[in-house]
CSV table of C-alpha atoms and ligand atoms in Angstrom, one decimal:
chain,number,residue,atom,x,y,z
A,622,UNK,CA,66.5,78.0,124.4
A,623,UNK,CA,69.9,77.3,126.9
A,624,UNK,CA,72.7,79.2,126.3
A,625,UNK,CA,75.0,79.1,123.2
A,626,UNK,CA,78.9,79.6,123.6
A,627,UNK,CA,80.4,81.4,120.6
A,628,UNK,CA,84.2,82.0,120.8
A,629,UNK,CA,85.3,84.7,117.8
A,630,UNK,CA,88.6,84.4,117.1
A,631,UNK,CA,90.1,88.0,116.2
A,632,UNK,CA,89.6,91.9,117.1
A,633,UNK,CA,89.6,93.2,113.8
A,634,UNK,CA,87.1,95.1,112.2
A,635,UNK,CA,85.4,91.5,111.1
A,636,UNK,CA,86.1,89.8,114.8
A,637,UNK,CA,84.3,93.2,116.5
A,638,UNK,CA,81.3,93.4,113.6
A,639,UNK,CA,80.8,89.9,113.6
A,640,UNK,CA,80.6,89.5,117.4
A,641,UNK,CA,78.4,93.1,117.9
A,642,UNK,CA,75.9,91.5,115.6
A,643,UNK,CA,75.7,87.5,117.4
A,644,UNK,CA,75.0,89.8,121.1
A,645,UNK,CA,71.7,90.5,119.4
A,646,UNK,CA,70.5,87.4,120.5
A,647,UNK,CA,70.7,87.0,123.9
A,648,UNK,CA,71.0,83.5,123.9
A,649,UNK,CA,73.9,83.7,122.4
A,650,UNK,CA,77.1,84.3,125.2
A,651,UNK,CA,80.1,85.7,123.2
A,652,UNK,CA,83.8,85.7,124.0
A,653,UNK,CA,86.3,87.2,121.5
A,654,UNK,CA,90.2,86.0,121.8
A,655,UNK,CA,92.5,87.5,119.8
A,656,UNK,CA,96.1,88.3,119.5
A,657,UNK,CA,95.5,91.8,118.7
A,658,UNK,CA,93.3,94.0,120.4
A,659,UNK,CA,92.0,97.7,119.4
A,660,UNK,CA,94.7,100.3,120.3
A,661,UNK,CA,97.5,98.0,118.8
A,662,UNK,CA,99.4,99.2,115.8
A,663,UNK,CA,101.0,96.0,114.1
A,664,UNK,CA,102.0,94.3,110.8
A,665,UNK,CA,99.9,91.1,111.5
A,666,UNK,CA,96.5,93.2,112.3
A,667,UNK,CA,95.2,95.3,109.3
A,668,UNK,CA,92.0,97.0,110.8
A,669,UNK,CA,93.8,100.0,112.6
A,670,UNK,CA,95.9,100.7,109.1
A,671,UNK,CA,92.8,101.3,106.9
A,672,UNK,CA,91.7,104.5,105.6
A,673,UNK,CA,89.0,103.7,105.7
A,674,UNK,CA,86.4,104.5,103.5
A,675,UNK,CA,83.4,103.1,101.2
A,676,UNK,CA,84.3,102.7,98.0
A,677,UNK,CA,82.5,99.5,96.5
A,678,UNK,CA,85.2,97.4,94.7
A,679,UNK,CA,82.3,94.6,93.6
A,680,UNK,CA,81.3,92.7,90.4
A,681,UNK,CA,77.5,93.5,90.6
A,682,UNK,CA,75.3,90.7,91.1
A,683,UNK,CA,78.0,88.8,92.9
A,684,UNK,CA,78.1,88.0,97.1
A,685,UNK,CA,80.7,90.7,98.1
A,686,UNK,CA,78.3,93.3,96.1
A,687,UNK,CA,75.3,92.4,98.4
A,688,UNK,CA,77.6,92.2,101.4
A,689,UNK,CA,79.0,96.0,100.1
A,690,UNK,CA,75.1,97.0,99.7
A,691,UNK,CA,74.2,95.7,102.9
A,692,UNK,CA,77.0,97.5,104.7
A,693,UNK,CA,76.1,100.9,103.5
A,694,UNK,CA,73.3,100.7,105.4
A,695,UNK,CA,74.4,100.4,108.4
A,696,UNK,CA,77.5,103.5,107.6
A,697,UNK,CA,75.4,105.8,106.5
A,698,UNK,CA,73.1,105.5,109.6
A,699,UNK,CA,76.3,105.6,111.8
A,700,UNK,CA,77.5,108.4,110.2
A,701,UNK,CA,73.8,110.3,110.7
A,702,UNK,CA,73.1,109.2,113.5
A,703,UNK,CA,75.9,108.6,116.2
A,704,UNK,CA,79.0,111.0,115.7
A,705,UNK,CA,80.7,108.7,118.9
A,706,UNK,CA,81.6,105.9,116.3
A,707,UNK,CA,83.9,108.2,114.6
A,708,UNK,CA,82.2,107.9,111.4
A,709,UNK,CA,82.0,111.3,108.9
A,710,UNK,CA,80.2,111.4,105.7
A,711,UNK,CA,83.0,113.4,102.8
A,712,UNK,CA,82.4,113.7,99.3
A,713,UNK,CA,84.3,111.6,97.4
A,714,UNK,CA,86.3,112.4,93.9
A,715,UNK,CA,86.9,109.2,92.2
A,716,UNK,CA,89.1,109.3,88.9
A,717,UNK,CA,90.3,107.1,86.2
A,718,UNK,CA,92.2,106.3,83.4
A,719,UNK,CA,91.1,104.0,81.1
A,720,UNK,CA,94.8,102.4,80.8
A,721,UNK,CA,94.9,101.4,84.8
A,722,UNK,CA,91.4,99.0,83.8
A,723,UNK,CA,93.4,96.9,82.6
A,724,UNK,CA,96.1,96.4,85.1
A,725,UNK,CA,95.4,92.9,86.6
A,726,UNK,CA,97.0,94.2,90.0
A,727,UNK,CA,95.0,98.0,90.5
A,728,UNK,CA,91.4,96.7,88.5
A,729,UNK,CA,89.9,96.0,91.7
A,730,UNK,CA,90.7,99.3,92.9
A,731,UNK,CA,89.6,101.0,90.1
A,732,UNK,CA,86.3,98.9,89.9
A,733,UNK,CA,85.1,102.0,92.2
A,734,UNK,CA,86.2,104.3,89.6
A,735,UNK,CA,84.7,103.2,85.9
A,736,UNK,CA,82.0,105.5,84.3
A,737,UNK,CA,78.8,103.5,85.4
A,738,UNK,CA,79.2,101.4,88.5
A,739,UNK,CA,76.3,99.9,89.5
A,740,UNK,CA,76.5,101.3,93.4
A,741,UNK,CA,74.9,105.1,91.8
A,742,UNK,CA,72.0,104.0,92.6
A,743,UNK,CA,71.8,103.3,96.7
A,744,UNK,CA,74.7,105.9,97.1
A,745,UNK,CA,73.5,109.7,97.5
A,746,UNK,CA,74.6,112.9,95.1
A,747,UNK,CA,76.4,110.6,92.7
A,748,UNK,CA,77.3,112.5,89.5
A,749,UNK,CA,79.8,112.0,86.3
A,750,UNK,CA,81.8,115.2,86.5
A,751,UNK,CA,82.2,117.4,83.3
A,752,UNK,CA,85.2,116.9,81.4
A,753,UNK,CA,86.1,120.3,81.7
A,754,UNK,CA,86.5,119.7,85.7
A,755,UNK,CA,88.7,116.7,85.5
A,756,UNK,CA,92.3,117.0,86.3
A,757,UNK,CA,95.0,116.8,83.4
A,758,UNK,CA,95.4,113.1,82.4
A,759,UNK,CA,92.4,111.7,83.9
A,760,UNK,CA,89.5,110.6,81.4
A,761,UNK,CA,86.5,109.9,83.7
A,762,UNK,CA,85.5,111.2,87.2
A,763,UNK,CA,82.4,110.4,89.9
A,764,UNK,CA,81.5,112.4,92.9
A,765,UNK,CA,79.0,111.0,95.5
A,766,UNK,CA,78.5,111.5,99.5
A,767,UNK,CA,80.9,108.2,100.5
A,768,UNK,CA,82.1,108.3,104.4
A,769,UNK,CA,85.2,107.9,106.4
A,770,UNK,CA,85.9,106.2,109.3
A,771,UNK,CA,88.7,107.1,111.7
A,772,UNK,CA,89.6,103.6,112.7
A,773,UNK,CA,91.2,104.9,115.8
A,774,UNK,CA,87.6,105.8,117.3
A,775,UNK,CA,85.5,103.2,115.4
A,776,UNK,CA,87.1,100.0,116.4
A,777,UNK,CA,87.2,100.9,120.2
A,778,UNK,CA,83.6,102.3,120.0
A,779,UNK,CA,82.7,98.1,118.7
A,780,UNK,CA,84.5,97.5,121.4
A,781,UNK,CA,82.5,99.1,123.8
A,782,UNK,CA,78.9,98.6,122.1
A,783,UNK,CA,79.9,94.4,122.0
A,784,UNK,CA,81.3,95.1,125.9
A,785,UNK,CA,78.3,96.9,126.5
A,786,UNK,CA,75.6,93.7,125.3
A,787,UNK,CA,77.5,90.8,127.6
A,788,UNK,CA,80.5,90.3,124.9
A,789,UNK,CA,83.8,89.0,127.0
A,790,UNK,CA,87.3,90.2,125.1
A,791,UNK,CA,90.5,88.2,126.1
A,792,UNK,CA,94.0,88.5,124.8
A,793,UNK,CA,95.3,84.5,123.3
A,794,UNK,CA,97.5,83.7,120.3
A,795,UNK,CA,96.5,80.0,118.7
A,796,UNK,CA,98.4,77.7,116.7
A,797,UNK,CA,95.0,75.6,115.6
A,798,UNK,CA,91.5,77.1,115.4
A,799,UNK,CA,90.4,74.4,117.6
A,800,UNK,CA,92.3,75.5,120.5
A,801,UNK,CA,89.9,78.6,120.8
A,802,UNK,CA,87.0,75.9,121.9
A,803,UNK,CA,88.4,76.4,125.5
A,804,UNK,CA,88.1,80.2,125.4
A,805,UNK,CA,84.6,80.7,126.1
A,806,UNK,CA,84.6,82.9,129.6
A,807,UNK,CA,82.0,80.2,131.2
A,808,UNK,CA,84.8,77.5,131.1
A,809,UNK,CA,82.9,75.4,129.1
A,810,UNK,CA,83.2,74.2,125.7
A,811,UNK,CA,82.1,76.6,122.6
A,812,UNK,CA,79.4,75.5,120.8
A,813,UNK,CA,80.4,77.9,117.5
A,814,UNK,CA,84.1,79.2,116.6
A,815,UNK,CA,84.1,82.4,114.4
A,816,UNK,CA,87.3,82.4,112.8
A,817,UNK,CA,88.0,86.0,111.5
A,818,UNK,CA,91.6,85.8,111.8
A,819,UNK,CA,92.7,88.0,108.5
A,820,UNK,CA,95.6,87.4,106.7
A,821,UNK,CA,96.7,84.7,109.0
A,822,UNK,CA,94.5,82.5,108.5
A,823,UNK,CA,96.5,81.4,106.0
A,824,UNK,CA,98.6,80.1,108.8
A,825,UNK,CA,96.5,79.2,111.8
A,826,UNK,CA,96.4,75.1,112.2
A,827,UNK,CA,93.0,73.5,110.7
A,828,UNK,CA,92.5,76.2,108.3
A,829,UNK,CA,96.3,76.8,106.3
A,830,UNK,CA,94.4,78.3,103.7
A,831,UNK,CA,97.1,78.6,100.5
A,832,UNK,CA,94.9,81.2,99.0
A,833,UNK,CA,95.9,84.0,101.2
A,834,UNK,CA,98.5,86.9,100.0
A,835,UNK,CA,99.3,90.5,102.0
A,836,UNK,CA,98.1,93.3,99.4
A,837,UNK,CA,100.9,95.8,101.1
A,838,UNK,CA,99.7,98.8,101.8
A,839,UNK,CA,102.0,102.1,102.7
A,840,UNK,CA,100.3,105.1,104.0
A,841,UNK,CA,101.2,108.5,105.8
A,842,UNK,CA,98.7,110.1,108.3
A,843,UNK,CA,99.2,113.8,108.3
A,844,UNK,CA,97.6,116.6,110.0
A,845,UNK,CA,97.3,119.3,107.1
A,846,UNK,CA,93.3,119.0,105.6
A,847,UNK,CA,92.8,120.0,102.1
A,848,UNK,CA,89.5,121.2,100.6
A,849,UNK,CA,87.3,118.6,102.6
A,850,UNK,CA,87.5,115.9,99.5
A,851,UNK,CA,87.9,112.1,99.2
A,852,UNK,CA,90.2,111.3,96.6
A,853,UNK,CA,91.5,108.0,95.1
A,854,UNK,CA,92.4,107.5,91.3
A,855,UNK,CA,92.5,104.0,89.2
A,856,UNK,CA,96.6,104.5,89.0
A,857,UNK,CA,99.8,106.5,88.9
A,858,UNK,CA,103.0,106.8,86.3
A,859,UNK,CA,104.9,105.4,88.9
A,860,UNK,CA,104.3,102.0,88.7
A,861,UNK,CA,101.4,99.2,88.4
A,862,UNK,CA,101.7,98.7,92.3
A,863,UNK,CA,101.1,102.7,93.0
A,864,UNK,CA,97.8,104.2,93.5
A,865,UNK,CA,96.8,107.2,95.1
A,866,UNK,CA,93.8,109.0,97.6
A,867,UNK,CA,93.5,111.0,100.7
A,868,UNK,CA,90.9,111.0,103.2
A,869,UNK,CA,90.5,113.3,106.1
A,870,UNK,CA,89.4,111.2,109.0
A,871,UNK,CA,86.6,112.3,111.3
A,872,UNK,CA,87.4,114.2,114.8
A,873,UNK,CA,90.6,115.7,114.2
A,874,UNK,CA,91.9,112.2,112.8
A,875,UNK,CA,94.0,113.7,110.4
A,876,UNK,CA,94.4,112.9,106.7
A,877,UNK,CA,95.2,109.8,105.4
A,878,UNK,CA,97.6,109.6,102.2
A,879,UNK,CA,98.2,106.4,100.4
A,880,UNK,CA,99.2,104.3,99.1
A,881,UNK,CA,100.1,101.0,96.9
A,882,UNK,CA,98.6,97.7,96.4
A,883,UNK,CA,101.9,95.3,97.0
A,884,UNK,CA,100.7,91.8,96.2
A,885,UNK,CA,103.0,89.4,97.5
A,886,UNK,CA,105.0,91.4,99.6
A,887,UNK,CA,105.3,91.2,103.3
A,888,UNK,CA,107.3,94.0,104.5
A,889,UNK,CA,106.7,95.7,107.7
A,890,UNK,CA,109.3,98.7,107.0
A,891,UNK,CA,108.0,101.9,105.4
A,892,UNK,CA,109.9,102.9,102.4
A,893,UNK,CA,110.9,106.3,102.3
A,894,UNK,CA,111.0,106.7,99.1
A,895,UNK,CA,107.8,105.9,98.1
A,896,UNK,CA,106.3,107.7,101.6
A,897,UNK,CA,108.1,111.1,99.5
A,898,UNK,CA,105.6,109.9,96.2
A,899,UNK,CA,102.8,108.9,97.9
A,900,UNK,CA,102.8,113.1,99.7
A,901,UNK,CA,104.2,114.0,96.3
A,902,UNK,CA,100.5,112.7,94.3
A,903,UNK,CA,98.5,113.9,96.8
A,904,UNK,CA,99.3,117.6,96.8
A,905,UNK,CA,99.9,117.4,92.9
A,906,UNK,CA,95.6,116.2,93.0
A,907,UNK,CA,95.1,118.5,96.0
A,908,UNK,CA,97.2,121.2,96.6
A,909,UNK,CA,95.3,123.0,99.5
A,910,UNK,CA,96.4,119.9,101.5
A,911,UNK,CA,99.8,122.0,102.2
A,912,UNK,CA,98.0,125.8,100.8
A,913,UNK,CA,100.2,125.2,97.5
A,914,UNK,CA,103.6,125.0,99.4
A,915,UNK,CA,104.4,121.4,98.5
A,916,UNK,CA,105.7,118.5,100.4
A,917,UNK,CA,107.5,120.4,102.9
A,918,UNK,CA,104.4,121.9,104.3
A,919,UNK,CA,103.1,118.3,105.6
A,920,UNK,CA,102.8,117.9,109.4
A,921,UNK,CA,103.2,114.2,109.4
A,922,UNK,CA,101.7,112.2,112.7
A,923,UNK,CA,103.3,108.5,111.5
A,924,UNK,CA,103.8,106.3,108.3
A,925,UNK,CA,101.8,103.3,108.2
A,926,UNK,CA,102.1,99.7,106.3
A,927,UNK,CA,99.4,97.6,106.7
A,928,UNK,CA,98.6,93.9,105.2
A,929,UNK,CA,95.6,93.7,103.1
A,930,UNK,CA,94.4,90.2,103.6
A,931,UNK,CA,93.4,89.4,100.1
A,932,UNK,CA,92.0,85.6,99.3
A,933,UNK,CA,92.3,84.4,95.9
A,934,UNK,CA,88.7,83.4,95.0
A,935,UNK,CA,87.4,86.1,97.4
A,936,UNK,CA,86.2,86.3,100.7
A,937,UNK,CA,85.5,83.3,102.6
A,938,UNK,CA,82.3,83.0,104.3
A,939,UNK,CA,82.0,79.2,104.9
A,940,UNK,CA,81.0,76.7,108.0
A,941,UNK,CA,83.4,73.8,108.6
A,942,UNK,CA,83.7,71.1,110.7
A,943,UNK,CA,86.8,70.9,112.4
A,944,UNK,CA,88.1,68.4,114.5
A,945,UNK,CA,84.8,68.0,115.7
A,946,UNK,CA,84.2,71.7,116.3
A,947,UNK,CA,81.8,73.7,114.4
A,948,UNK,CA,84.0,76.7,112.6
A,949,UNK,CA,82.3,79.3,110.9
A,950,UNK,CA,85.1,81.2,108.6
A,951,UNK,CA,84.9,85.1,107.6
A,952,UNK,CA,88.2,86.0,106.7
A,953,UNK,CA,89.8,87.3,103.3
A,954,UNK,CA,88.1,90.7,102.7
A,955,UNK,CA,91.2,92.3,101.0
A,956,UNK,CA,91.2,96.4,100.8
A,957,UNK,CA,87.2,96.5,101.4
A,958,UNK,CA,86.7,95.0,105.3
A,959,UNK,CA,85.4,97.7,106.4
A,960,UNK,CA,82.9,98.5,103.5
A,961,UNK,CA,81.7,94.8,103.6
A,962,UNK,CA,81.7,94.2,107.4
A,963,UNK,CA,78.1,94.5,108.1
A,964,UNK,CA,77.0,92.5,104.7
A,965,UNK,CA,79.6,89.2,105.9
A,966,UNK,CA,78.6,89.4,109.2
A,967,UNK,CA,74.9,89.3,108.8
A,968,UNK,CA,76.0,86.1,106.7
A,969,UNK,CA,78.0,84.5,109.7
A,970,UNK,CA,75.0,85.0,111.7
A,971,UNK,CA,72.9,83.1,109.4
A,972,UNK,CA,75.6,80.6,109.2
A,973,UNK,CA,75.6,80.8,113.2
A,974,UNK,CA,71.8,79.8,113.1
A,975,UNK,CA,72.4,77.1,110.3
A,976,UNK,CA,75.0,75.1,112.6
A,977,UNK,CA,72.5,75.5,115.5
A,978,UNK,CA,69.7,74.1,114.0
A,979,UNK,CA,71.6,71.1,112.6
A,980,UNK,CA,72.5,70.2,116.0
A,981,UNK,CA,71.0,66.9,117.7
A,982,UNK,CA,68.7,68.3,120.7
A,983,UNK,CA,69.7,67.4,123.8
B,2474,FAD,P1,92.5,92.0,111.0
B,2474,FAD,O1,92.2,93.4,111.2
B,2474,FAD,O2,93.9,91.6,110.5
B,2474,FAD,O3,92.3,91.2,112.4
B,2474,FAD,C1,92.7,89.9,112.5
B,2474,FAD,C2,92.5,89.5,114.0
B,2474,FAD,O4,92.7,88.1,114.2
B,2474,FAD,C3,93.4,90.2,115.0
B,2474,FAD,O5,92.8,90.6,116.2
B,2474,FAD,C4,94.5,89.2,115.2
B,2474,FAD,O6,95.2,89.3,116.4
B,2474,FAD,C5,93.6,87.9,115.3
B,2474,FAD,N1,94.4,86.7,115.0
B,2474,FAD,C6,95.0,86.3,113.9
B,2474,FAD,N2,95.6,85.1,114.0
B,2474,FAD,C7,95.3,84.8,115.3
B,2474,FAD,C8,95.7,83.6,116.1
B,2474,FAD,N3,96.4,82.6,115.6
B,2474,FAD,N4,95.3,83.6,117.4
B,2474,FAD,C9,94.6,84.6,118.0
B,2474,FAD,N5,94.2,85.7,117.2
B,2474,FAD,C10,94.6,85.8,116.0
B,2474,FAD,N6,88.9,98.5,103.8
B,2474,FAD,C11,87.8,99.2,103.6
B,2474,FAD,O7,86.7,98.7,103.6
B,2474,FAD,N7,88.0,100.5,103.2
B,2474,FAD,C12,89.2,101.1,103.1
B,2474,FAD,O8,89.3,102.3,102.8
B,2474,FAD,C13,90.4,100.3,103.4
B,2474,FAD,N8,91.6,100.8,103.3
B,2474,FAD,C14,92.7,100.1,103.6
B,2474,FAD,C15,94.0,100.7,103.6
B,2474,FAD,C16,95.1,99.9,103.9
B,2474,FAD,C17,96.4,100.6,103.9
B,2474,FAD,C18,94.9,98.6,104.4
B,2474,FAD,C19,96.1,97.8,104.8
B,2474,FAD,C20,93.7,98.0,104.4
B,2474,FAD,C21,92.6,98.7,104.0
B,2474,FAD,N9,91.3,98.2,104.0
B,2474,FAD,C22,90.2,99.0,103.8
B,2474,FAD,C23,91.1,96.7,104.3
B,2474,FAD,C24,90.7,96.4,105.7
B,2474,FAD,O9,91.6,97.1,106.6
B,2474,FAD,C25,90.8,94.9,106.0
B,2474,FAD,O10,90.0,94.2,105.0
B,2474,FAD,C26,90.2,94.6,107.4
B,2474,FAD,O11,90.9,95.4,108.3
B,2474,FAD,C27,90.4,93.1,107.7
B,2474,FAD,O12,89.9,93.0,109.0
B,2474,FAD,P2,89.9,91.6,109.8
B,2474,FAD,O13,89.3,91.8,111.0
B,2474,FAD,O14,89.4,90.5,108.8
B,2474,FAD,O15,91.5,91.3,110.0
């Protein structure tokens, strides 16, 4: 077979996954452009913001809960087998109230969180807890072994694994998605453009997709750890936007509080206000994070806000013709990108192959 040109648009957690996964076939000759690279820190580029951690968020049966299956996979044998990616495995505390189910804005947060969810069985040590070990004013609780993933380590490590199979990276900002058909590092045309461009693809020429919306999200990265958990609940008293978990990040990463789900709402600025709430419900859940002493005790290394790219409809894994170019989309994965990365990109490969085989031969 001659060589393929693939151009991937974007450096996020999708961009990286997506291209580490094409450079397994070694026909295939990758360049990634993006306007954000790993080591940024900005409001336009949601990978470095994330927790992260694997929480499945899925309707079962449904694309994004194959996708979520399929990723789990691959994190657990990350987190086994290669401590350099910066992935930990942490028992996670998950824990609802039945009143935040039916909060149109927080339900696909607390999916994770109901009594039976239907990812028990692939996921290891799952358990309901007693109700005699819940905390006051929670009505259901699951533990299982989940895993975090200290973005600061993990998106440079993609880096270097796609650097390390032939992937070219270069820095370019484009107003149309056809533009990046001149990227390849060869000079030559692209036969493939892999748009994984976030939240701005609701922007970027050729695509303008009108069902993207920022899910804001406000965190606080401390370096007090609390008893080793993962926690995240279905809701707060403090509002339908307001949720609340903590994650200590592998390698001295610190702990990651958050957070809110801000539909809607573009603003780069943390609030200070609800930075004190978001400290304040995560040492009221775990008050070993700051040995009892309160909010006061927190060592705080930065406040975050990141942009969760949500997609009305879901996340779009599509190919397209566009101006003549071949343009296969995976963008819109909301507050689970990282959980579903390995499951969409497996489905832009095959989508990859599709458009190749429907090509004239030459
Ligand atoms: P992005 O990371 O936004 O990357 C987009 C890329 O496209 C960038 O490189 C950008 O520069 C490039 N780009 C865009 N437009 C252009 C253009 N015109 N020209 C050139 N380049 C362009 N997910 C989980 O799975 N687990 C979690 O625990 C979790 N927690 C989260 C917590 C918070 C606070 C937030 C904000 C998100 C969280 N998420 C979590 C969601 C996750 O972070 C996102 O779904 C994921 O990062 C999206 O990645 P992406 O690569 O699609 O987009």
């Amino acid at each position: 077979m001659t060589e393929i040109r693939i151009v991937v648009v974007g450096a996020g957690v999708s961009g990286l996954t997506t291209a580490l996964l094409l450079s397994e076939n070694a026909d295939y000759k990758i360049t990634v452009a993006a306007k954000h690279m790993p080591g940024d820190y900005d409001i336009e580029y949601a990978s470095p913001w994330a927790g992260a951690n694997y929480l499945p968020v899925s309707v079962q049966g449904t694309d994004l809960a194959e996708w979520e299956r399929n990723t789990w996979t691959v994190l657990e044998e990350l987190a086994r087998l290669h401590p350099e990616a910066g992935i930990h495995f942490q028992e996670a505390v998950l824990l609802n109230r039945s009143k935040d189910l039916e909060s149109d804005n927080l339900s696909a947060l607390a999916a994770s969180t109901v009594t039976d969810p239907w990812y028990k069985d692939f996921v290891s040590n799952f358990k309901n807890m007693s109700k005699d070990r819940l905390p006051i004013g929670y009505e259901n609780g699951n533990t299982f072994t989940s895993v975090c993933i200290n973005t600061a380590i993990y998106l440079p490590w993609l880096t270097s694994r796609c650097l390390e199979s032939g992937v070219t990276f270069k820095r370019a900002t484009y107003g149309h998605v056809s533009e990046a058909s001149n990227a390849h590092s060869s000079g030559i045309i692209a036969d493939v453009i892999v748009n994984c461009t976030g939240l701005s693809a609701g922007k970027l020429g050729g695509v303008e997709d009108k069902n993207m919306i920022p899910a804001r999200g406000q965190t606080v990265l401390v370096r007090n750890e609390g008893d080793g958990m993962m926690y995240a609940t279905s809701g707060t008293d403090d509002g339908d936007e307001e949720v609340c978990y903590s994650m200590t990040r592998a390698a001295g990463g610190g702990t990651l509080l958050g957070g809110c789900y801000q539909k809607g709402n573009w603003d780069p600025q943390p609030d200070p206000n609800l930075a004190v709430r978001i400290m304040k419900r995560a040492v009221d859940l775990c008050p070993t994070l700051t040995s009892g002493k309160g909010i006061e005790n927190f060592s705080i290394i930065r406040h975050g806000v990141g942009l969760r790219p949500v997609r009305v409809g879901g996340t779009r894994i599509e190919k397209e013709r566009i101006n003549g170019d071949w343009v296969v989309h995976n963008y819109g994965h909301g507050g689970y990108g990282y959980q579903s990365s390995y499951g969409c990109s497996q489905a832009v490969v095959k989508l990859v192959e599709e458009v190749l085989r429907a090509r004239p031969t030459l």
